[in-house]
PDB file of C-alpha atoms in Angstrom:
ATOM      1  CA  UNK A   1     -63.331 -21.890-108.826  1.00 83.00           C
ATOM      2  CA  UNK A   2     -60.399 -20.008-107.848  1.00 84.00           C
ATOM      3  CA  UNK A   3     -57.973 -18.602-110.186  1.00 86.00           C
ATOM      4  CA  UNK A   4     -54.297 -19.596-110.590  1.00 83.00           C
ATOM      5  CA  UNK A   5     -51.172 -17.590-111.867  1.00 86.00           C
ATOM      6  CA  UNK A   6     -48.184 -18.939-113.570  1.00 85.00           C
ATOM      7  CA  UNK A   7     -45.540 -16.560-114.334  1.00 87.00           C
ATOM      8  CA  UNK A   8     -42.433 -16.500-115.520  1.00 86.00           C
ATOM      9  CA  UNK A   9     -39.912 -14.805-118.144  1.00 84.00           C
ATOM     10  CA  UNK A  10     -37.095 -15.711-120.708  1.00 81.00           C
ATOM     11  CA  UNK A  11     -34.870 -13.031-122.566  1.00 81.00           C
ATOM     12  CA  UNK A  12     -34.897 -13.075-126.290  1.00 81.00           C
ATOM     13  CA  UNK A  13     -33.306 -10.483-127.326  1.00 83.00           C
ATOM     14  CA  UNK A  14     -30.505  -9.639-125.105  1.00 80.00           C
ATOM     15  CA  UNK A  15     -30.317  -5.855-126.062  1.00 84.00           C
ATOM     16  CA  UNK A  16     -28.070  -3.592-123.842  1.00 82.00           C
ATOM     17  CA  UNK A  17     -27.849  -6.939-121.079  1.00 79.00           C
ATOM     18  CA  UNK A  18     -24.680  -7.556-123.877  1.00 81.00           C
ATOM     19  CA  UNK A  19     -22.396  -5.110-122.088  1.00 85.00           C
ATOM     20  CA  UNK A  20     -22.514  -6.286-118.698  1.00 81.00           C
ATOM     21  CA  UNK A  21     -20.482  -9.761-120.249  1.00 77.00           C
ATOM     22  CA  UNK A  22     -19.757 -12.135-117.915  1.00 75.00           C
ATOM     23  CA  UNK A  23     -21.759  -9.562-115.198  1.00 77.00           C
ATOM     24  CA  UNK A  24     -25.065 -10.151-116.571  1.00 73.00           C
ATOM     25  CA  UNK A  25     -26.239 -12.467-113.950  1.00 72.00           C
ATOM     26  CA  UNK A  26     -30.542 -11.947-114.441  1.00 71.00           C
ATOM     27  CA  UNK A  27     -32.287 -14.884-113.089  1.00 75.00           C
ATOM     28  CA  UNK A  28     -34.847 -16.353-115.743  1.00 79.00           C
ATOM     29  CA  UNK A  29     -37.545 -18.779-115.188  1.00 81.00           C
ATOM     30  CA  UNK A  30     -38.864 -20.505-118.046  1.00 83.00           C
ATOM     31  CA  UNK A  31     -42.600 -21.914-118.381  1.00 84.00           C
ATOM     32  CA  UNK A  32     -43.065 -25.350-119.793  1.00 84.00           C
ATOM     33  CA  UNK A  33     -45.748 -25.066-123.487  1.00 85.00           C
ATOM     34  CA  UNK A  34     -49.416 -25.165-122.651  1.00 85.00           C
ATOM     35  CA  UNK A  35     -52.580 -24.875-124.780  1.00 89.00           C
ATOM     36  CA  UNK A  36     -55.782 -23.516-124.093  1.00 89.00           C
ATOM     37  CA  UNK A  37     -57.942 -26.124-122.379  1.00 88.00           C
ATOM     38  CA  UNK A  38     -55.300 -28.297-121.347  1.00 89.00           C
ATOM     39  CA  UNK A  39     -55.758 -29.849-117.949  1.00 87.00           C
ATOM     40  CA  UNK A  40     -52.741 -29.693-115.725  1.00 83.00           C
ATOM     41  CA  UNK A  41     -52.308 -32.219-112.871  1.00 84.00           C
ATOM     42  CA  UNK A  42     -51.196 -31.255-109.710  1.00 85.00           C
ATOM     43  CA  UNK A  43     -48.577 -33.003-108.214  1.00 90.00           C
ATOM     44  CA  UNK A  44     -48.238 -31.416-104.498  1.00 90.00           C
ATOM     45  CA  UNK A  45     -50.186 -28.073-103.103  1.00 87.00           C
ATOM     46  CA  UNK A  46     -47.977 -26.147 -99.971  1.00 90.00           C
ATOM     47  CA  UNK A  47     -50.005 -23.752 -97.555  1.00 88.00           C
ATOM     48  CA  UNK A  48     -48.010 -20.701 -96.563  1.00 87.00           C
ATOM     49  CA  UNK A  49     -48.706 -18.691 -93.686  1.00 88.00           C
ATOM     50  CA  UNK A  50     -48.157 -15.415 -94.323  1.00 87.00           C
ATOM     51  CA  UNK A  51     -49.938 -12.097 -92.913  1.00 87.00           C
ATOM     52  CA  UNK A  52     -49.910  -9.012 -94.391  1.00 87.00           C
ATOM     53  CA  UNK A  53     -46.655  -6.705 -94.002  1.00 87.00           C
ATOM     54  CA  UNK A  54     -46.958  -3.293 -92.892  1.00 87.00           C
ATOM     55  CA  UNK A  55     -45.211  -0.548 -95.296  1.00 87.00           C
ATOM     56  CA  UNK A  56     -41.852   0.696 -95.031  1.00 88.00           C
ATOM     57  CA  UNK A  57     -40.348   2.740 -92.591  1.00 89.00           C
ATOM     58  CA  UNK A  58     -39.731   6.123 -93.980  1.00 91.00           C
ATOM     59  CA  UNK A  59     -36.497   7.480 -95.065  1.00 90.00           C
ATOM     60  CA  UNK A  60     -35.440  11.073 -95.627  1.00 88.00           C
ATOM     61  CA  UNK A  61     -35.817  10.837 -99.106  1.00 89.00           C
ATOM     62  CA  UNK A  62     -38.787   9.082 -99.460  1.00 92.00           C
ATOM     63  CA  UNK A  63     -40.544  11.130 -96.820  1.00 91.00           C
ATOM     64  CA  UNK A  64     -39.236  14.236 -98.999  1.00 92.00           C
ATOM     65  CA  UNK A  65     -41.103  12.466-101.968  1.00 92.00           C
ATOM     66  CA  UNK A  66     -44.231  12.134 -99.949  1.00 91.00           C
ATOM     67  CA  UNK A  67     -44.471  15.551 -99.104  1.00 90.00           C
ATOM     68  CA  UNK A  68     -44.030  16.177-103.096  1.00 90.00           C
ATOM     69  CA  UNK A  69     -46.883  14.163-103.860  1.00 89.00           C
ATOM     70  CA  UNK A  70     -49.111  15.551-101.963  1.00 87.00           C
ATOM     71  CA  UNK A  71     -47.969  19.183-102.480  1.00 84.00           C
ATOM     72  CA  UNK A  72     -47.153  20.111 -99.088  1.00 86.00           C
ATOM     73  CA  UNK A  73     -43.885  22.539 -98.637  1.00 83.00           C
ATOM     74  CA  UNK A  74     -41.629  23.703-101.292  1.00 81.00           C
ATOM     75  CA  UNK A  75     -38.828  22.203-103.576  1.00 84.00           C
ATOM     76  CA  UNK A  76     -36.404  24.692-101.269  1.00 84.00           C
ATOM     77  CA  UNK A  77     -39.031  24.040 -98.035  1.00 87.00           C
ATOM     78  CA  UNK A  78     -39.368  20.362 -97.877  1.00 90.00           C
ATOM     79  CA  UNK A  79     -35.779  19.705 -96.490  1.00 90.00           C
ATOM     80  CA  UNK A  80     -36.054  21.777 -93.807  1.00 90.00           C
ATOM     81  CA  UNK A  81     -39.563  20.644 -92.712  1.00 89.00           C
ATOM     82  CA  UNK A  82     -37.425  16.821 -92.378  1.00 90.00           C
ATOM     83  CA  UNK A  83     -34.831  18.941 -90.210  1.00 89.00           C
ATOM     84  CA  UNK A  84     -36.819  20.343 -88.228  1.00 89.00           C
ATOM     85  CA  UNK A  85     -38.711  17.278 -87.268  1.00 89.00           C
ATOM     86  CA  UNK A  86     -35.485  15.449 -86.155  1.00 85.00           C
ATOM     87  CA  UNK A  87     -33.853  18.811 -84.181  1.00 82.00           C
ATOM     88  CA  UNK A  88     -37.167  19.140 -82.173  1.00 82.00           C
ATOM     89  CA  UNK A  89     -37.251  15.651 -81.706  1.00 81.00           C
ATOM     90  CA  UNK A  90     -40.480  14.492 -83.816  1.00 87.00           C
ATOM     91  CA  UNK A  91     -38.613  11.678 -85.295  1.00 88.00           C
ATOM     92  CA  UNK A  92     -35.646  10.002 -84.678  1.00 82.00           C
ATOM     93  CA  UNK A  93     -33.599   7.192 -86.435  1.00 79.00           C
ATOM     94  CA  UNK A  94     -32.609   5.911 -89.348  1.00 79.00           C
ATOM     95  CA  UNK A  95     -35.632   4.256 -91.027  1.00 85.00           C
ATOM     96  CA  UNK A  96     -37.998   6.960 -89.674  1.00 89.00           C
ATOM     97  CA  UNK A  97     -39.577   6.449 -86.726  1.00 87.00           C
ATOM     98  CA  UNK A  98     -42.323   9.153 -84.581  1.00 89.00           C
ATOM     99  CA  UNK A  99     -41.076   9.503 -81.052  1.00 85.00           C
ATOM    100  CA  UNK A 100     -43.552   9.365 -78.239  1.00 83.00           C
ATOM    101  CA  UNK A 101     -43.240  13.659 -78.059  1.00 85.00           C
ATOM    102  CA  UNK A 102     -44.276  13.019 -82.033  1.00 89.00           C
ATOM    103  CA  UNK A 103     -46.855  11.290 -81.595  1.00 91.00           C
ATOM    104  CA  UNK A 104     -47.965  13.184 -78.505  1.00 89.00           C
ATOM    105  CA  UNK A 105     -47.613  16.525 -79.813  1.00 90.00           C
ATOM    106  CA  UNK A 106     -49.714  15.162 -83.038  1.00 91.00           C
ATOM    107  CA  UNK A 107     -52.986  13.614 -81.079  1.00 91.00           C
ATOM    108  CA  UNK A 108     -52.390  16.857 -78.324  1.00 90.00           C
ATOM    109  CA  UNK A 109     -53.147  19.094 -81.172  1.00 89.00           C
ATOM    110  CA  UNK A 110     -55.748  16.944 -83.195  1.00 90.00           C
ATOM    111  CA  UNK A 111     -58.125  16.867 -80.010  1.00 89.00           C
ATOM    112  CA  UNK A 112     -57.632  20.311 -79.273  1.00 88.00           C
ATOM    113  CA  UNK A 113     -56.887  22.294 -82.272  1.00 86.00           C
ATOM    114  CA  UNK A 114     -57.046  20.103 -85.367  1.00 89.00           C
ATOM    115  CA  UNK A 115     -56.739  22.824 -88.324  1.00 87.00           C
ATOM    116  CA  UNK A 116     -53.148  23.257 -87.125  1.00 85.00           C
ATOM    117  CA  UNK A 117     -52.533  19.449 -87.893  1.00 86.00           C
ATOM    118  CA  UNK A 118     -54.306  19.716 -91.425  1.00 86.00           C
ATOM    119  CA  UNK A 119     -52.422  18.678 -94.231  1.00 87.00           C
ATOM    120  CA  UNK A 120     -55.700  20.042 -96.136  1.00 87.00           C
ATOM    121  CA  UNK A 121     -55.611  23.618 -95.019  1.00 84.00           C
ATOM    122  CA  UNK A 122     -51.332  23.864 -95.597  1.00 81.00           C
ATOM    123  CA  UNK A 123     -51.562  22.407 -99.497  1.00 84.00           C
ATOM    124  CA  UNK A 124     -54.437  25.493-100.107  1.00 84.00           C
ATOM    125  CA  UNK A 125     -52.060  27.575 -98.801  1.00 82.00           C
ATOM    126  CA  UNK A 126     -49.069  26.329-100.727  1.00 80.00           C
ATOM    127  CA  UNK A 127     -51.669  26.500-103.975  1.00 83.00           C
ATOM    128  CA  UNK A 128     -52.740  29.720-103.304  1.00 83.00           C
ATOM    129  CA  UNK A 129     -48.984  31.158-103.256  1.00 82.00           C
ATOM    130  CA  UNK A 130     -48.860  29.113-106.855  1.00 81.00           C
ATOM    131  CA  UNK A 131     -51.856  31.141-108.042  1.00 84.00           C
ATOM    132  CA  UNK A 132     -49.993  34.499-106.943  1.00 84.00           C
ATOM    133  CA  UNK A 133     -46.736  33.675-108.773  1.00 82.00           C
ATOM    134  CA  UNK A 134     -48.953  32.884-111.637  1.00 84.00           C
ATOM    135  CA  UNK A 135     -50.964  36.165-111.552  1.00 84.00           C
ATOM    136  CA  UNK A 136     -53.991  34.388-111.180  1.00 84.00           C
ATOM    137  CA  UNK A 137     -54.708  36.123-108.199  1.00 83.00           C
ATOM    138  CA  UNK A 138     -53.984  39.399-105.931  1.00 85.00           C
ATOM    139  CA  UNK A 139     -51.573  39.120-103.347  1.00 85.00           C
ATOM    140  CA  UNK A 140     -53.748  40.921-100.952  1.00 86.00           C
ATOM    141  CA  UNK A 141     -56.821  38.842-101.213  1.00 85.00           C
ATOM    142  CA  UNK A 142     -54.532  35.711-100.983  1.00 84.00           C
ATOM    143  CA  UNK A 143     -52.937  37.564 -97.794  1.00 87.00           C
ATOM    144  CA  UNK A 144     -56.488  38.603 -95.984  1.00 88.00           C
ATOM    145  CA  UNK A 145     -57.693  35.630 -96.700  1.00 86.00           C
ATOM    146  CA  UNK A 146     -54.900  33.716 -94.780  1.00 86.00           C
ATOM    147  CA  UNK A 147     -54.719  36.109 -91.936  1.00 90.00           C
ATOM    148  CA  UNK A 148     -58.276  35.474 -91.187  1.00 89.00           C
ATOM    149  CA  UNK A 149     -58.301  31.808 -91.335  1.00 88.00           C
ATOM    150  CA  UNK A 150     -54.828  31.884 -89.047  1.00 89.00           C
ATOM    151  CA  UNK A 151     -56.730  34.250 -86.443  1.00 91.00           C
ATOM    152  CA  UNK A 152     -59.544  32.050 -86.390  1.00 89.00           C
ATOM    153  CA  UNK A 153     -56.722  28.938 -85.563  1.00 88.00           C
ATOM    154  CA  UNK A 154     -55.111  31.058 -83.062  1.00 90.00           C
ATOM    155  CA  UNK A 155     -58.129  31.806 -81.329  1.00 89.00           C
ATOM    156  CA  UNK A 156     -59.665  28.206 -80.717  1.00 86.00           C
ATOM    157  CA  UNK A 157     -56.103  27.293 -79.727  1.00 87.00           C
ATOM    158  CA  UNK A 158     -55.706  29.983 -76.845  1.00 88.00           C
ATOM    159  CA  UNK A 159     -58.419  28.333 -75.389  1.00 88.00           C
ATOM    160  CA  UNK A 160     -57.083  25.499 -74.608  1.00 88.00           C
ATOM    161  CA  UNK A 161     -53.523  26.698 -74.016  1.00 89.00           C
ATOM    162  CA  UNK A 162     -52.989  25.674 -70.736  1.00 90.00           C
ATOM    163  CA  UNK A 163     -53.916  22.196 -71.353  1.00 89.00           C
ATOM    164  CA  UNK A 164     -52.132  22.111 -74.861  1.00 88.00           C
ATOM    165  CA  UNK A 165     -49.094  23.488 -73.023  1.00 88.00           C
ATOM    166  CA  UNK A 166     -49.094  20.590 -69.748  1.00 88.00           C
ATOM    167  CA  UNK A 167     -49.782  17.736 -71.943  1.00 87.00           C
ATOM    168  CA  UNK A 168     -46.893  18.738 -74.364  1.00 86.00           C
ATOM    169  CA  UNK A 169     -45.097  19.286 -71.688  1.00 86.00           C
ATOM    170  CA  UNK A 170     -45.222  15.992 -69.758  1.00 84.00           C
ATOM    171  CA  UNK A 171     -44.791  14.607 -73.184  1.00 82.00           C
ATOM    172  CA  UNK A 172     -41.411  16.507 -73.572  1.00 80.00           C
ATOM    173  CA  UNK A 173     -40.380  14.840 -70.705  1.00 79.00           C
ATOM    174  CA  UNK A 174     -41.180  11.434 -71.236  1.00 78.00           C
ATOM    175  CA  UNK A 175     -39.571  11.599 -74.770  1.00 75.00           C
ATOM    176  CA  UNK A 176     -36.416  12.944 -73.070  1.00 74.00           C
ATOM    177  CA  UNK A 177     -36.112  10.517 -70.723  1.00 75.00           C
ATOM    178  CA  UNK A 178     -36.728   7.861 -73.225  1.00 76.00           C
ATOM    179  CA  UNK A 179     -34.313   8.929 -75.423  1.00 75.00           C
ATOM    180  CA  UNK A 180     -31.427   9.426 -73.154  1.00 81.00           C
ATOM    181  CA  UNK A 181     -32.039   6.100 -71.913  1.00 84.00           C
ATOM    182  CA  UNK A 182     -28.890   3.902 -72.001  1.00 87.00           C
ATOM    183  CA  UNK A 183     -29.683   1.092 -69.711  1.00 87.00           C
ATOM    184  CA  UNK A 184     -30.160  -0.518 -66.399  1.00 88.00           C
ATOM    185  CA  UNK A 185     -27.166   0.763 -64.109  1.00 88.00           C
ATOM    186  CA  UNK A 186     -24.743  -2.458 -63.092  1.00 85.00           C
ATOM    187  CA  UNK A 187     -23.473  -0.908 -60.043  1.00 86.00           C
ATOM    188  CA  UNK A 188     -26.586   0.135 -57.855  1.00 89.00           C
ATOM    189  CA  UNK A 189     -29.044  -2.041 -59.953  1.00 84.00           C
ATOM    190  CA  UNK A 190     -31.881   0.623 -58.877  1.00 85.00           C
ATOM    191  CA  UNK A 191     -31.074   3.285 -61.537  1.00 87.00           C
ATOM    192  CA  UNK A 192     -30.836   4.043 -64.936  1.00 88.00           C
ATOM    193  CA  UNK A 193     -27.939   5.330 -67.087  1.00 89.00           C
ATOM    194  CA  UNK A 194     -29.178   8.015 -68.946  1.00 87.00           C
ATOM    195  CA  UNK A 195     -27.390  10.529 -71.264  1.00 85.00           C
ATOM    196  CA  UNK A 196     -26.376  14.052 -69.759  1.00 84.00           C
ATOM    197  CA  UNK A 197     -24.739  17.266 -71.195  1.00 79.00           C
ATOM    198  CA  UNK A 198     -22.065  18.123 -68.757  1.00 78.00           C
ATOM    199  CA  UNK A 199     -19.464  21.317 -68.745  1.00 76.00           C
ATOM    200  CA  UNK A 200     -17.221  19.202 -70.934  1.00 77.00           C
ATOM    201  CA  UNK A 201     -19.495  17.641 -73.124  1.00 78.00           C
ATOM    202  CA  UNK A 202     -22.070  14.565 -73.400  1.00 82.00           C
ATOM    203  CA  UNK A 203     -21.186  11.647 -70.690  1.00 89.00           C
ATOM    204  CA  UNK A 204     -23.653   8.881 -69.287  1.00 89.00           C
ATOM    205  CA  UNK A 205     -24.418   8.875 -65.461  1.00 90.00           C
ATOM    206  CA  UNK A 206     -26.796   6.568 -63.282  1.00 90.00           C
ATOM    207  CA  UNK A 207     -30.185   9.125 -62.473  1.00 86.00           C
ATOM    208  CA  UNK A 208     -30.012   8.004 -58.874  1.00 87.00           C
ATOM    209  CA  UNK A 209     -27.054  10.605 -58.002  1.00 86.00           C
ATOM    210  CA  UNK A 210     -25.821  11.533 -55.598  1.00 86.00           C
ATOM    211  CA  UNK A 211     -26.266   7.913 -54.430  1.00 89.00           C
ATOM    212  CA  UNK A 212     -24.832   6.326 -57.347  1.00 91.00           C
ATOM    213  CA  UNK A 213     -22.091   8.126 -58.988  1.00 88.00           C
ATOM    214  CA  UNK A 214     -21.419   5.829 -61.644  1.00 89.00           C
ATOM    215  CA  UNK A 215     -20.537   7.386 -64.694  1.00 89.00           C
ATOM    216  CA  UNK A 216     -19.306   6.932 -68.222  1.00 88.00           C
ATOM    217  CA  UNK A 217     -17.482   9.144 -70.699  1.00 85.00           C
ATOM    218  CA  UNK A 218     -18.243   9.139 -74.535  1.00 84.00           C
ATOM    219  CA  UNK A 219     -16.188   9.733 -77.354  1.00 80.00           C
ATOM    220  CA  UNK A 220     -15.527  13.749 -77.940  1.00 77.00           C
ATOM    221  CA  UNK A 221     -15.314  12.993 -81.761  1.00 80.00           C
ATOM    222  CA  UNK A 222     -18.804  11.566 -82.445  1.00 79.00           C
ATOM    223  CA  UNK A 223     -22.836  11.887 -82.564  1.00 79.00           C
ATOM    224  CA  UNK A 224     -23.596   9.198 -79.471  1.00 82.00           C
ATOM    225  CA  UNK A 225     -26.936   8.296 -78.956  1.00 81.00           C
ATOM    226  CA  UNK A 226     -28.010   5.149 -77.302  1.00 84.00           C
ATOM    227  CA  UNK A 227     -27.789   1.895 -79.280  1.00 82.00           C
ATOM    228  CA  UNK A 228     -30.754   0.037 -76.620  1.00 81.00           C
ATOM    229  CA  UNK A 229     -28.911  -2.681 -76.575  1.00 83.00           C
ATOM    230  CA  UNK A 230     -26.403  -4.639 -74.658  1.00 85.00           C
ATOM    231  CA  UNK A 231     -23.115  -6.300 -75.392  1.00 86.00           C
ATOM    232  CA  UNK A 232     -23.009 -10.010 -76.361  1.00 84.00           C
ATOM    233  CA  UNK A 233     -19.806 -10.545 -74.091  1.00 83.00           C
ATOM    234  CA  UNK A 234     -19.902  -8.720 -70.810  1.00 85.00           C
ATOM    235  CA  UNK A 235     -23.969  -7.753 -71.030  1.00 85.00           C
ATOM    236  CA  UNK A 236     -23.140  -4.237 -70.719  1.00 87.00           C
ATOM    237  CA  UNK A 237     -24.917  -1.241 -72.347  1.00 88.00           C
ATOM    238  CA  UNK A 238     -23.954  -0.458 -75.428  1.00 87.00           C
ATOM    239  CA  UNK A 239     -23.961   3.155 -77.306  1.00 85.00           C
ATOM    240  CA  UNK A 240     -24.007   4.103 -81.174  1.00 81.00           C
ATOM    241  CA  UNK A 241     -21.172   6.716 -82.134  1.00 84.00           C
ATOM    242  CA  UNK A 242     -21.757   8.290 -85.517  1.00 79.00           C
ATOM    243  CA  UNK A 243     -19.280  10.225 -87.399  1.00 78.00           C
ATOM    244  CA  UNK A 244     -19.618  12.268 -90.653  1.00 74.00           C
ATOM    245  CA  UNK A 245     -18.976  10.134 -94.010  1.00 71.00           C
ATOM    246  CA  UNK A 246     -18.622   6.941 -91.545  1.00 76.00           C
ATOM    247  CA  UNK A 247     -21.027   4.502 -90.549  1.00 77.00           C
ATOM    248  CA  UNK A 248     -22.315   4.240 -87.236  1.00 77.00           C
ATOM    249  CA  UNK A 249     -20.019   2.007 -84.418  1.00 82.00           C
ATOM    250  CA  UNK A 250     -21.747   0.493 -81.249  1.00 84.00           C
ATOM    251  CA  UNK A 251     -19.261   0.400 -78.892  1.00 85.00           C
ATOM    252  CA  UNK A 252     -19.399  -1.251 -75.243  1.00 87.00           C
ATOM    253  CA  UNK A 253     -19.537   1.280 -71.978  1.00 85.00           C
ATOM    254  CA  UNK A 254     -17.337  -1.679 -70.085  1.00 83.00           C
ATOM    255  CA  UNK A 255     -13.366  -0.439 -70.536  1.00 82.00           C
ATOM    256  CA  UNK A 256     -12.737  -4.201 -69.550  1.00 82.00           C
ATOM    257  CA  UNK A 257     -14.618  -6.162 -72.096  1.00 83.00           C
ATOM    258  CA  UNK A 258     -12.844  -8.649 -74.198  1.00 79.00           C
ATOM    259  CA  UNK A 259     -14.194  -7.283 -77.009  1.00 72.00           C
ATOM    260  CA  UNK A 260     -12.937  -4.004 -76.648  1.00 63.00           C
ATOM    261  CA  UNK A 261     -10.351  -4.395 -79.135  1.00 53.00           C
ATOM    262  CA  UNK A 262     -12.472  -5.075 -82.276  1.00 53.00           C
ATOM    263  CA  UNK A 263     -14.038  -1.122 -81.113  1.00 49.00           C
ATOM    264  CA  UNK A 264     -11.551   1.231 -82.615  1.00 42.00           C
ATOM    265  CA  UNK A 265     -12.804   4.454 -80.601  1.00 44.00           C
ATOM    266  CA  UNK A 266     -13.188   2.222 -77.299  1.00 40.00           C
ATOM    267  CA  UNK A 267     -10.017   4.215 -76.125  1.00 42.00           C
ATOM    268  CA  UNK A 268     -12.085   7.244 -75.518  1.00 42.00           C
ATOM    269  CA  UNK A 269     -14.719   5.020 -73.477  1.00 45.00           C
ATOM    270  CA  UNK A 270     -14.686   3.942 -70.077  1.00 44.00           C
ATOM    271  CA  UNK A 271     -15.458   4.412 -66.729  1.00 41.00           C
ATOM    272  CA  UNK A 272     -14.639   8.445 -65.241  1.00 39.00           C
TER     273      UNK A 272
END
């Protein structure tokens, strides 16, 4: 009683596919002639195992596309919004992903406060600004209107303030500490090597100083940010330097790995 799909598809006319030439490479798969009522005998059935993927990360564009469809932001808005979220440290990566101050900061203010978090209230805002530009209605009304429903926001939120402000807060932390987080340090074994903004720049140091003063320096010419994981050869941390218009490099902390020579910037690492 179950119901059975055959598909497949074969190119008759070959339309515009005649100027790729030799290029056109479009695999085909051809069904064999059936009638209606025919019965077709089954020579082998194969279980798969499969469970159901979860969607795609997103990317800046298709997070920008997102926010289109469901009319939050602006054409010259929804950029920014992206921006915003990576330079306050919302998201990071490249797919997409929440950090843990993200995700914090979202639940923080969706148990204490959640019309600031509501995608509803921000699109009748953004449609209301549509219906000014399109004289439909007063720019005062629109304006009152929004003032009170902000005041109303801004009082429940003082309320809870304090408690907003200490859970973000701890949250900030953790999310910093996470993502400065290079790896174990190999000298003291105790510590970690964590990412630290010094008087000369960015440079990696064990968090157990003053009594571990191992330290790295980072390439002065690149985005760094750790790569969480280690090298292949010498099992040392490795980082990720970006550049702009290049593609991101891992390169080993460990000035003495083998493999330093197939790292073109590994000059500029190494032990201070």
């Amino acid at each position: 009683e179950e119901m059975f799909i055959a598909k497949g598809a074969t190119t008759i006319d070959l339309g515009w596919h005649t100027l790729y030439g030799k290029y056109a490479n479009f695999k085909e798969t051809e069904l064999p002639v059936v009638e209606i009522g025919e019965e077709i005998k089954i020579k082998q059935i194969t279980h798969h195992d499969k469970e159901t993927q979860p969607p795609k990360r997103y990317t800046e564009s298709s997070i920008i596309k997102a926010l289109e469809a469901k009319n939050l932001g602006t054409k010259a808005t929804r950029a920014s919004i992206v921006d915003t979220l990576f330079q306050r440290g919302y998201v990071d990566g490249k797919p997409i992903q929440a950090t843990e101050l993200g995700i914090r900061t979202f639940d923080t203010l969706e148990k204490y406060c959640p019309d600031i978090v509501d995608e509803k209230l921000t699109r009748e805002f953004e449609e209301e600004m549509e219906e000014i530009r399109a004289g439909k209605q007063t720019e005062k009304n629109i304006i009152d209107r929004a003032k009170e429903t902000v005041k109303k926001i801004i009082d429940k939120f003082k309320k809870h303030e304090k408690k907003v402000g200490e859970e973000l807060q701890k949250a900030n932390i953790e999310t910093r500490d996470e993502m400065a987080y290079v790896g174990k340090c190999m000298k003291c074994n105790k510590g970690d090597l964590q990412m630290r903004r010094g008087k000369f720049g960015m440079f990696i140091a064990c968090n157990k100083y003053p009594d571990c003063k191992n330290t790295f320096s980072l390439p002065s010419n690149a985005l760094c940010r750790p790569a969480k994981k280690q090298c292949e050869t010498c099992q040392y941390p490795k980082i990720l330097a970006i550049k702009k218009g290049k593609r991101p490099q891992e390169l080993c902390l460990n000035k003495e790995c083998p493999d330093k020579d197939k790292d073109l910037d590994t000059k500029n690492v190494g032990t201070v």
